[in-house]
Coordinates of C-alpha atoms and ligand atoms in Angstrom, one line a residue:
X1 CA -25.5 8.3 -14.1
X2 CA -25.2 11.0 -17.1
X3 CA -21.5 11.3 -18.2
X4 CA -20.0 15.0 -17.9
X5 CA -20.3 15.1 -21.9
X6 CA -23.7 14.2 -22.3
X7 CA -24.7 17.1 -19.3
X8 CA -22.9 19.6 -21.4
X9 CA -24.7 22.4 -23.6
X10 CA -23.4 24.4 -25.6
X11 CA -22.5 27.8 -25.0
X12 CA -23.2 27.4 -20.8
X13 CA -20.1 28.1 -18.8
X14 CA -18.8 29.2 -15.3
X15 CA -16.9 32.0 -16.0
X16 CA -17.7 34.8 -13.7
X17 CA -15.0 37.2 -14.9
X18 CA -15.7 40.3 -17.4
X19 CA -14.2 40.0 -20.4
X20 CA -10.5 40.3 -21.9
X21 CA -9.8 44.0 -21.9
X22 CA -6.4 43.0 -23.5
X23 CA -5.6 41.7 -26.9
X24 CA -5.4 38.1 -26.6
X25 CA -2.0 36.7 -27.1
X26 CA -1.5 33.8 -30.0
X27 CA 2.1 31.7 -30.0
X28 CA 3.5 30.9 -32.6
X29 CA 3.2 27.6 -31.6
X30 CA 1.7 24.8 -33.6
X31 CA -1.6 25.3 -32.5
X32 CA -4.6 22.1 -32.6
X33 CA -7.1 22.3 -35.4
X34 CA -10.3 20.8 -34.0
X35 CA -11.5 22.7 -31.3
X36 CA -10.7 20.9 -28.2
X37 CA -14.2 19.1 -26.6
X38 CA -14.5 20.3 -22.7
X39 CA -17.8 20.0 -21.1
X40 CA -19.7 23.2 -20.7
X41 CA -21.9 23.4 -17.6
X42 CA -22.8 25.9 -15.1
X43 CA -20.7 26.4 -11.5
X44 CA -23.9 24.6 -9.4
X45 CA -24.2 21.3 -12.3
X46 CA -20.4 21.0 -12.2
X47 CA -20.1 20.8 -8.4
X48 CA -23.6 18.4 -8.7
X49 CA -22.1 16.2 -10.8
X50 CA -18.9 15.5 -8.7
X51 CA -20.5 14.7 -5.5
X52 CA -22.8 12.5 -7.0
X53 CA -19.7 11.0 -8.2
X54 CA -18.0 11.1 -4.6
X55 CA -21.7 9.3 -3.4
X56 CA -20.9 6.6 -5.7
X57 CA -17.9 5.8 -4.6
X58 CA -16.5 4.1 -0.9
X59 CA -13.8 5.5 0.9
X60 CA -12.4 5.2 4.5
X61 CA -14.8 8.4 5.5
X62 CA -18.1 6.5 4.3
X63 CA -17.4 2.9 6.1
X64 CA -15.7 0.5 7.2
X65 CA -13.0 -0.9 5.0
X66 CA -11.3 -4.0 5.8
X67 CA -9.2 -4.0 2.8
X68 CA -6.6 -6.8 3.8
X69 CA -2.8 -6.0 3.2
X70 CA -3.4 -2.7 2.4
X71 CA -4.2 -1.2 5.3
X72 CA -7.2 1.2 5.2
X73 CA -7.1 3.5 7.9
X74 CA -8.4 6.8 8.8
X75 CA -5.9 9.3 8.5
X76 CA -5.9 12.1 10.7
X77 CA -6.9 15.1 9.2
X78 CA -4.1 17.3 11.4
X79 CA -1.4 15.6 9.2
X80 CA -3.4 17.3 5.9
X81 CA -3.0 20.3 7.4
X82 CA 0.7 20.2 8.6
X83 CA 1.5 18.9 4.9
X84 CA -0.4 22.1 3.4
X85 CA 1.5 24.5 5.3
X86 CA 3.0 26.9 3.0
X87 CA 6.6 26.4 4.0
X88 CA 6.0 22.8 2.7
X89 CA 3.8 22.7 0.1
X90 CA 4.8 25.9 -2.1
X91 CA 8.8 25.4 -2.0
X92 CA 10.8 24.1 -5.2
X93 CA 13.4 22.0 -5.1
X94 CA 16.0 23.5 -6.6
X95 CA 15.5 26.4 -4.0
X96 CA 18.7 27.4 -2.0
X97 CA 19.5 25.4 0.4
X98 CA 19.6 28.2 3.1
X99 CA 15.4 29.0 1.8
X100 CA 14.5 25.2 2.7
X101 CA 16.0 24.3 6.8
X102 CA 12.9 23.8 7.8
X103 CA 11.7 21.1 4.8
X104 CA 15.4 19.4 5.0
X105 CA 14.9 18.9 8.7
X106 CA 11.1 17.3 8.1
X107 CA 13.4 15.1 6.2
X108 CA 16.5 14.2 8.5
X109 CA 14.0 14.0 11.5
X110 CA 11.5 11.3 9.3
X111 CA 14.8 9.3 8.9
X112 CA 15.8 9.7 12.1
X113 CA 12.3 8.5 13.7
X114 CA 12.0 5.6 10.7
X115 CA 15.2 4.2 11.3
X116 CA 14.7 3.9 15.0
X117 CA 11.5 2.3 14.0
X118 CA 13.1 -0.4 11.9
X119 CA 16.4 -0.4 13.5
X120 CA 18.1 0.5 10.1
X121 CA 21.2 3.1 9.8
X122 CA 20.0 5.1 6.8
X123 CA 16.9 5.6 4.7
X124 CA 16.1 7.1 1.1
X125 CA 12.7 8.9 0.5
X126 CA 13.2 8.7 -3.0
X127 CA 11.0 5.9 -3.7
X128 CA 7.3 6.8 -4.6
X129 CA 5.3 3.3 -3.5
X130 CA 5.8 0.0 -2.2
X131 CA 7.3 -2.0 -5.0
X132 CA 9.0 0.9 -5.9
X133 CA 10.7 0.6 -2.9
X134 CA 11.4 -3.6 -3.2
X135 CA 12.7 -2.4 -6.5
X136 CA 15.9 -0.3 -4.9
X137 CA 16.6 -2.2 -1.9
X138 CA 17.4 -4.9 -4.8
X139 CA 19.4 -2.3 -6.7
X140 CA 21.1 -2.0 -3.4
X141 CA 21.2 -5.2 -2.8
X142 CA 22.9 -6.0 -6.0
X143 CA 24.9 -3.3 -6.0
X144 CA 26.2 -4.5 -2.9
X145 CA 27.5 -7.7 -4.6
X146 CA 28.8 -5.8 -7.7
X147 CA 31.5 -3.8 -5.1
X148 CA 33.0 -7.2 -3.5
X149 CA 32.9 -8.9 -7.1
X150 CA 30.9 -11.7 -6.3
X151 CA 28.7 -11.4 -9.5
X152 CA 27.8 -14.8 -9.5
X153 CA 25.2 -14.1 -6.9
X154 CA 21.9 -13.9 -8.9
X155 CA 19.3 -15.4 -7.1
X156 CA 16.5 -14.0 -5.0
X157 CA 14.8 -16.3 -2.9
X158 CA 11.1 -15.6 -2.4
X159 CA 9.1 -17.3 0.0
X160 CA 5.2 -18.8 -1.4
X161 CA 3.6 -16.5 1.3
X162 CA 5.0 -13.3 0.0
X163 CA 3.5 -10.2 -1.7
X164 CA 3.3 -10.6 -5.6
X165 CA 5.2 -7.7 -6.3
X166 CA 8.2 -9.3 -4.5
X167 CA 9.1 -11.6 -7.5
X168 CA 8.3 -9.0 -9.6
X169 CA 10.6 -6.2 -8.4
X170 CA 13.6 -9.1 -8.0
X171 CA 13.0 -10.0 -11.8
X172 CA 12.9 -5.9 -12.7
X173 CA 16.2 -5.4 -10.5
X174 CA 17.4 -8.3 -12.8
X175 CA 17.8 -11.4 -10.4
X176 CA 16.4 -14.9 -11.1
X177 CA 13.8 -16.2 -8.4
X178 CA 14.2 -19.3 -6.6
X179 CA 10.4 -20.1 -4.8
X180 CA 10.0 -22.1 -1.7
X181 CA 6.9 -22.9 -0.5
X182 CA 5.5 -22.5 3.0
X183 CA 5.2 -25.0 5.4
X184 CA 1.7 -26.2 6.8
X185 CA 2.4 -23.7 9.5
X186 CA 2.1 -20.7 6.8
X187 CA 5.9 -20.3 7.8
X188 CA 8.8 -20.6 5.9
X189 CA 10.0 -24.0 5.6
X190 CA 13.0 -23.9 6.9
X191 CA 14.3 -27.3 5.0
X192 CA 13.4 -25.7 1.7
X193 CA 15.3 -22.4 2.9
X194 CA 18.5 -24.9 3.7
X195 CA 17.9 -26.5 0.1
X196 CA 17.5 -23.4 -1.4
X197 CA 20.6 -21.2 -0.3
X198 CA 23.9 -21.7 -1.6
X199 CA 26.7 -19.3 -3.4
X200 CA 24.7 -17.9 -5.9
X201 CA 22.3 -16.2 -3.5
X202 CA 21.9 -13.1 -3.3
X203 CA 19.1 -12.8 -1.3
X204 CA 15.9 -13.8 0.7
X205 CA 12.8 -11.4 0.9
X206 CA 10.6 -12.1 2.9
X207 CA 7.0 -10.5 3.3
X208 CA 6.2 -9.9 7.4
X209 CA 3.8 -10.9 8.9
X210 CA 3.0 -12.5 5.3
X211 CA 0.3 -12.5 3.5
X212 CA -1.6 -14.7 5.7
X213 CA -1.5 -12.6 8.5
X214 CA 1.3 -14.4 10.5
X215 CA 4.8 -13.7 12.0
X216 CA 7.1 -16.0 11.7
X217 CA 8.2 -17.9 14.1
X218 CA 11.8 -18.5 12.7
X219 CA 12.7 -15.3 11.7
X220 CA 15.9 -15.3 13.5
X221 CA 16.9 -18.7 12.1
X222 CA 15.9 -17.5 8.7
X223 CA 17.6 -14.6 8.5
X224 CA 20.6 -16.7 10.0
X225 CA 20.5 -19.6 7.5
X226 CA 20.8 -16.9 4.4
X227 CA 23.3 -15.2 6.0
X228 CA 25.4 -18.0 6.8
X229 CA 25.0 -18.9 2.7
X230 CA 27.0 -15.4 2.1
X231 CA 23.1 -13.2 1.2
X232 CA 21.6 -10.6 2.5
X233 CA 18.1 -10.3 3.5
X234 CA 15.0 -8.3 2.4
X235 CA 12.3 -6.9 5.1
X236 CA 8.9 -6.4 3.2
X237 CA 7.9 -3.6 5.8
X238 CA 4.7 -2.5 3.7
X239 CA 2.4 -3.6 6.5
X240 CA 4.3 -2.5 9.5
X241 CA 1.3 -1.7 11.5
X242 CA 1.5 -5.1 13.2
X243 CA 5.1 -4.7 14.1
X244 CA 5.6 -1.0 14.8
X245 CA 7.1 -0.1 18.3
X246 CA 7.3 -3.9 19.2
X247 CA 10.0 -5.6 17.6
X248 CA 12.6 -3.9 15.2
X249 CA 13.7 -5.7 11.4
X250 CA 16.9 -4.6 11.8
X251 CA 17.3 -6.3 14.8
X252 CA 15.4 -9.5 13.5
X253 CA 18.8 -9.3 11.0
X254 CA 17.5 -7.9 8.0
X255 CA 19.6 -5.2 5.8
X256 CA 17.3 -3.8 3.5
X257 CA 13.6 -2.7 4.1
X258 CA 11.1 -1.2 2.6
X259 CA 8.2 0.5 4.1
X260 CA 4.7 1.5 2.8
X261 CA 3.8 5.5 4.4
X262 CA 1.0 5.5 2.4
X263 CA 0.0 2.4 4.2
X264 CA 1.3 2.2 8.3
X265 CA 2.2 5.9 8.2
X266 CA -0.5 8.0 7.3
X267 CA -1.9 9.5 3.5
X268 CA -4.7 8.3 2.1
X269 CA -4.2 5.8 -0.8
X270 CA -5.5 4.0 -3.9
X271 CA -6.5 4.9 -7.1
X272 CA -2.9 5.7 -7.9
X273 CA -1.1 7.9 -5.2
X274 CA 0.8 9.7 -4.5
X275 CA 2.8 7.3 -1.9
X276 CA 6.2 7.2 -0.4
X277 CA 7.9 3.7 -0.3
X278 CA 10.7 4.6 1.5
X279 CA 14.2 2.0 1.9
X280 CA 16.3 1.6 4.9
X281 CA 19.1 -0.3 5.1
X282 CA 21.8 -1.0 7.3
X283 CA 25.4 0.3 7.3
X284 CA 26.7 -1.7 4.9
X285 CA 24.4 -0.5 2.4
X286 CA 24.3 3.1 3.1
X287 CA 27.1 3.9 0.4
X288 CA 24.6 2.8 -2.2
X289 CA 21.6 4.8 -1.0
X290 CA 19.9 6.7 -3.9
X291 CA 19.0 10.3 -4.3
X292 CA 20.2 13.1 -1.8
X293 CA 21.4 12.6 1.8
X294 CA 20.7 15.1 4.3
X295 CA 24.1 15.8 6.5
X296 CA 24.3 18.1 9.2
X297 CA 27.4 20.9 9.8
X298 CA 27.6 23.4 12.4
X299 CA 23.3 23.1 12.3
X300 CA 23.3 23.5 9.4
X301 CA 21.5 21.6 6.7
X302 CA 22.9 20.9 3.3
X303 CA 22.2 17.7 0.9
X304 CA 25.0 15.5 -0.8
X305 CA 25.3 12.2 -2.5
X306 CA 26.2 8.8 -1.5
X307 CA 29.2 7.8 -2.2
X308 CA 28.5 5.0 -4.2
X309 CA 24.9 6.1 -4.9
X310 CA 23.2 3.7 -7.4
X311 CA 22.1 6.8 -8.8
X312 CA 18.3 8.1 -8.6
X313 CA 15.1 6.5 -8.8
X314 CA 12.6 9.2 -8.7
X315 CA 13.5 13.3 -9.0
X316 CA 14.5 15.0 -6.1
X317 CA 13.4 14.1 -3.1
X318 CA 11.0 11.5 -3.7
X319 CA 7.1 12.6 -2.5
X320 CA 7.8 14.8 -0.4
X321 CA 4.2 15.8 1.4
X322 CA 3.7 12.1 2.2
X323 CA 7.3 12.2 4.2
X324 CA 5.4 15.8 6.1
X325 CA 2.3 13.4 6.9
X326 CA 4.4 10.7 8.1
X327 CA 6.5 12.3 10.4
X328 CA 3.0 14.2 11.7
X329 CA 1.7 10.9 12.2
X330 CA 4.8 10.2 14.3
X331 CA 5.3 13.0 15.9
X332 CA 1.4 13.1 17.3
X333 CA 1.8 9.1 18.4
X334 CA 4.8 9.3 20.1
X335 CA 6.7 6.7 21.9
X336 CA 3.8 5.5 23.7
X337 CA 1.2 6.0 20.7
X338 CA 3.1 3.8 17.8
X339 CA 3.0 0.7 20.1
X340 CA -0.5 0.9 21.0
X341 CA -1.5 1.4 17.9
X342 CA 0.4 -2.2 16.6
X343 CA -1.3 -3.5 19.5
X344 CA -5.0 -2.5 18.6
X345 CA -4.5 -3.4 15.0
X346 CA -3.7 -7.0 16.3
X347 CA -5.9 -6.9 18.9
X348 CA -8.8 -5.9 16.1
X349 CA -7.5 -8.4 14.1
X350 CA -7.7 -11.4 16.3
X351 CA -11.3 -10.2 18.0
X352 CA -12.8 -10.4 14.4
X353 CA -11.7 -13.9 13.6
X354 CA -12.3 -15.3 17.0
X355 CA -16.2 -13.7 16.5
X356 CA -16.4 -15.5 13.1
X357 CA -14.4 -18.6 13.5
X358 CA -17.7 -20.3 14.1
X359 CA -19.1 -20.2 10.9
X360 CA -16.1 -19.3 8.8
X361 CA -13.3 -21.5 8.1
X362 CA -10.2 -20.1 9.2
X363 CA -7.2 -22.0 7.2
X364 CA -4.8 -20.5 9.3
X365 CA -6.4 -20.6 13.2
X366 CA -4.4 -19.1 16.3
X367 CA -3.0 -16.0 16.4
X368 CA -2.6 -13.6 13.8
X369 CA -1.4 -10.2 13.1
X370 CA -3.0 -7.3 11.9
X371 CA -4.8 -9.2 9.3
X372 CA -6.7 -12.7 8.6
X373 CA -7.8 -15.6 6.2
X374 CA -10.9 -17.3 5.6
X375 CA -11.6 -19.8 3.1
X376 CA -15.3 -20.2 1.6
X377 CA -13.8 -23.3 -0.3
X378 CA -16.3 -25.8 1.5
X379 CA -19.3 -22.7 1.2
X380 CA -18.4 -22.9 -2.2
X381 CA -18.4 -26.9 -2.4
X382 CA -21.8 -27.1 -1.0
X383 CA -23.6 -23.7 -1.6
X384 CA -22.1 -23.2 -4.9
X385 CA -21.7 -19.2 -2.7
X386 CA -18.1 -18.1 -3.7
X387 CA -15.6 -15.9 -2.2
X388 CA -16.4 -13.0 -4.4
X389 CA -20.6 -13.8 -3.6
X390 CA -19.6 -13.5 0.1
X391 CA -17.7 -9.9 -0.8
X392 CA -20.4 -8.7 -3.4
X393 CA -23.3 -8.8 -0.6
X394 CA -20.8 -6.7 1.7
X395 CA -21.2 -3.9 -0.5
X396 CA -25.1 -3.8 0.3
X397 CA -24.3 -3.4 3.8
X398 CA -22.0 -0.3 3.5
X399 CA -19.0 -2.4 4.1
X400 CA -16.1 -2.3 1.2
X401 CA -15.3 -6.0 0.6
X402 CA -12.2 -7.7 1.9
X403 CA -9.1 -9.0 0.0
X404 CA -10.6 -11.8 -2.0
X405 CA -8.4 -14.1 -3.7
X406 CA -5.5 -13.2 -2.2
X407 CA -3.1 -14.9 -0.8
X408 CA -2.6 -17.4 -3.7
X409 CA -2.8 -20.6 -1.2
X410 CA -5.9 -20.4 -0.2
X411 CA -8.6 -21.4 -2.2
X412 CA -11.4 -18.7 -1.8
X413 CA -9.8 -16.4 0.0
X414 CA -11.1 -13.7 1.7
X415 CA -8.4 -11.7 3.5
X416 CA -10.2 -9.1 6.2
X417 CA -7.5 -6.1 7.9
X418 CA -9.8 -4.2 10.5
X419 CA -6.8 -1.4 11.4
X420 CA -6.2 0.3 14.7
X421 CA -8.5 3.2 13.7
X422 CA -12.0 1.3 14.2
X423 CA -14.4 0.9 17.3
X424 CA -15.3 -2.0 19.0
X425 CA -18.8 -1.2 17.5
X426 CA -18.0 -0.8 14.0
X427 CA -16.3 -4.4 14.6
X428 CA -19.7 -5.6 16.1
X429 CA -21.4 -4.5 12.9
X430 CA -19.3 -6.1 10.9
X431 CA -19.3 -9.2 12.5
X432 CA -23.0 -9.1 12.6
X433 CA -23.2 -8.0 8.7
X434 CA -20.5 -11.0 8.2
X435 CA -22.9 -13.7 10.2
X436 CA -26.0 -12.7 8.8
X437 CA -24.4 -13.1 5.0
X438 CA -23.1 -16.3 5.9
X439 CA -26.8 -17.9 7.3
X440 CA -28.7 -16.0 4.2
X441 CA -26.1 -18.1 1.9
X442 CA -26.7 -21.1 3.7
X443 CA -30.1 -20.6 3.5
X444 CA -30.8 -19.3 -0.1
X445 CA -27.8 -19.1 -1.9
X446 CA -29.0 -17.6 -5.1
X447 CA -30.0 -14.8 -3.3
X448 CA -26.6 -13.8 -2.3
X449 CA -25.1 -15.1 -5.6
X450 CA -27.3 -12.1 -7.0
X451 CA -26.0 -9.3 -5.1
X452 CA -24.9 -6.2 -4.7
X453 CA -28.3 -4.9 -4.9
X454 CA -28.1 -1.3 -3.9
X455 CA -25.0 -0.1 -5.6
X456 CA -25.1 1.8 -8.6
X457 CA -23.5 -1.1 -10.7
X458 CA -24.5 -4.4 -9.6
X459 CA -21.8 -6.7 -11.1
X460 CA -19.8 -5.7 -14.1
X461 CA -17.8 -8.3 -16.3
X462 CA -14.4 -8.0 -14.7
X463 CA -12.6 -9.5 -17.2
X464 CA -13.7 -7.3 -19.6
X465 CA -13.2 -4.1 -17.4
X466 CA -10.0 -5.4 -17.0
X467 CA -8.4 -6.0 -20.4
X468 CA -10.6 -3.6 -23.0
X469 CA -11.4 -0.7 -20.4
X470 CA -13.6 2.4 -22.0
X471 CA -11.9 5.4 -21.1
X472 CA -12.9 7.4 -24.0
X473 CA -15.9 9.3 -24.6
X474 CA -16.2 9.2 -28.1
X475 CA -18.0 12.7 -29.6
Ligands
LIG501 C1 1.3 -3.0 -0.7 C2 2.3 -3.7 -0.7 C3 3.0 -4.0 -1.3 C4 3.4 -3.0 -2.8 O1 3.3 -1.4 -2.0 P1 2.7 -0.2 -3.8 O2 2.6 1.1 -3.1 O3 1.3 -0.6 -3.6 O4 3.6 -0.5 -4.6 C5 4.4 -4.7 -1.0 N1 4.4 -5.3 -0.2 C6 3.3 -5.8 0.4 C7 3.5 -6.3 1.7 C8 2.2 -5.0 0.4 O5 0.9 -4.7 1.5

């Protein structure tokens, strides 16, 4: 496909306006010395260019997108319509409060609803993503111990089945990491946890369900061990898909949590946002919350800062329109719909796992949550066909590959998350495709190794693409 600059023809443009009949204003500010290289095209060429680009990519509107840990589900369009209402989309964060009462009510209601779902007492919507939320939550923990004078508490315990952002965020927030291995069943090793906690423990970060798709069966014991040592418990709730409406992290003993609104609570994601990673906390941490708190007095909403706020982690209210979408999603589903969504997310994952386990190796069999992990280690060893080859082959069937080579503790891993929004027919089709690829891999490994065959690009050099991406067109 040609680049937009290669299609450009000097003098061609899409201006349909008559030429200007007032003097052109030339600012006295510095002007660029060379003319800006902009592509010159007619409107219809431009439209076709972008349509062609759109056709070459794969989104959840094109087909099945079972990207584990990412919750790529269908997002109802009504959420977009709500977020596009001028009263939400065309306001300014510095407008007087009395002119944006509706927006403040959205933030307040969303906080109440999500606190109800998570079992927390307060929430901030400032963080723009999950990892940003982790960092913010850890700063709350840090502020808490600083206020208590327990500055020796510098260690955060992270199980090896945690999401990769957990240890990274803890280091960014100034903590040191204590890694603990999982027990053979994929859950936290309680003995290792008991050995790891002590007077220097600031807390534990738990991704639950963990990256193996398992709900830790010892969760109450885990939070108790950490609390007894004087630490706090952080719940990575990025993937609340399996849990919402069923159990509440707040009731399991967690003190602070982040959610990914752009995963569980509607908002298409991937490609860099905008997202929202709100942080909820228990009463003991509320005084440290960042940004602006919404308070109500005599039916009028206004804003204030938390007493010992850690400051701001993003300007104003965070990505407000993502909150509008999340609240629309919650209100549309309601008290019955939310638990039903999580039941279906779990059912769909278990259905696919059961229908594939006679061919594909499931290192953690039994019941999974909203996602499951398979290992192609044996296949790789016997036939030379890797998880990557299977993933690439799926592209030829119009299916987006699952998450690959993650979690790291499973070799040749494929991590599949069907989500609740897929029908049984879609799941059955995907299962048939997985089975067909498996049989092809056994009969003719090379054929699968040479896939994909139908995509615009076959196999790019991924290292080169990551290390030396060509993002600029050289004239
Ligand atoms: C996606 C995810 C994150 C990080 O969220 P971002 O919005 O990508 O920063 C953290 N933890 C878990 C478990 C996740 O799935």
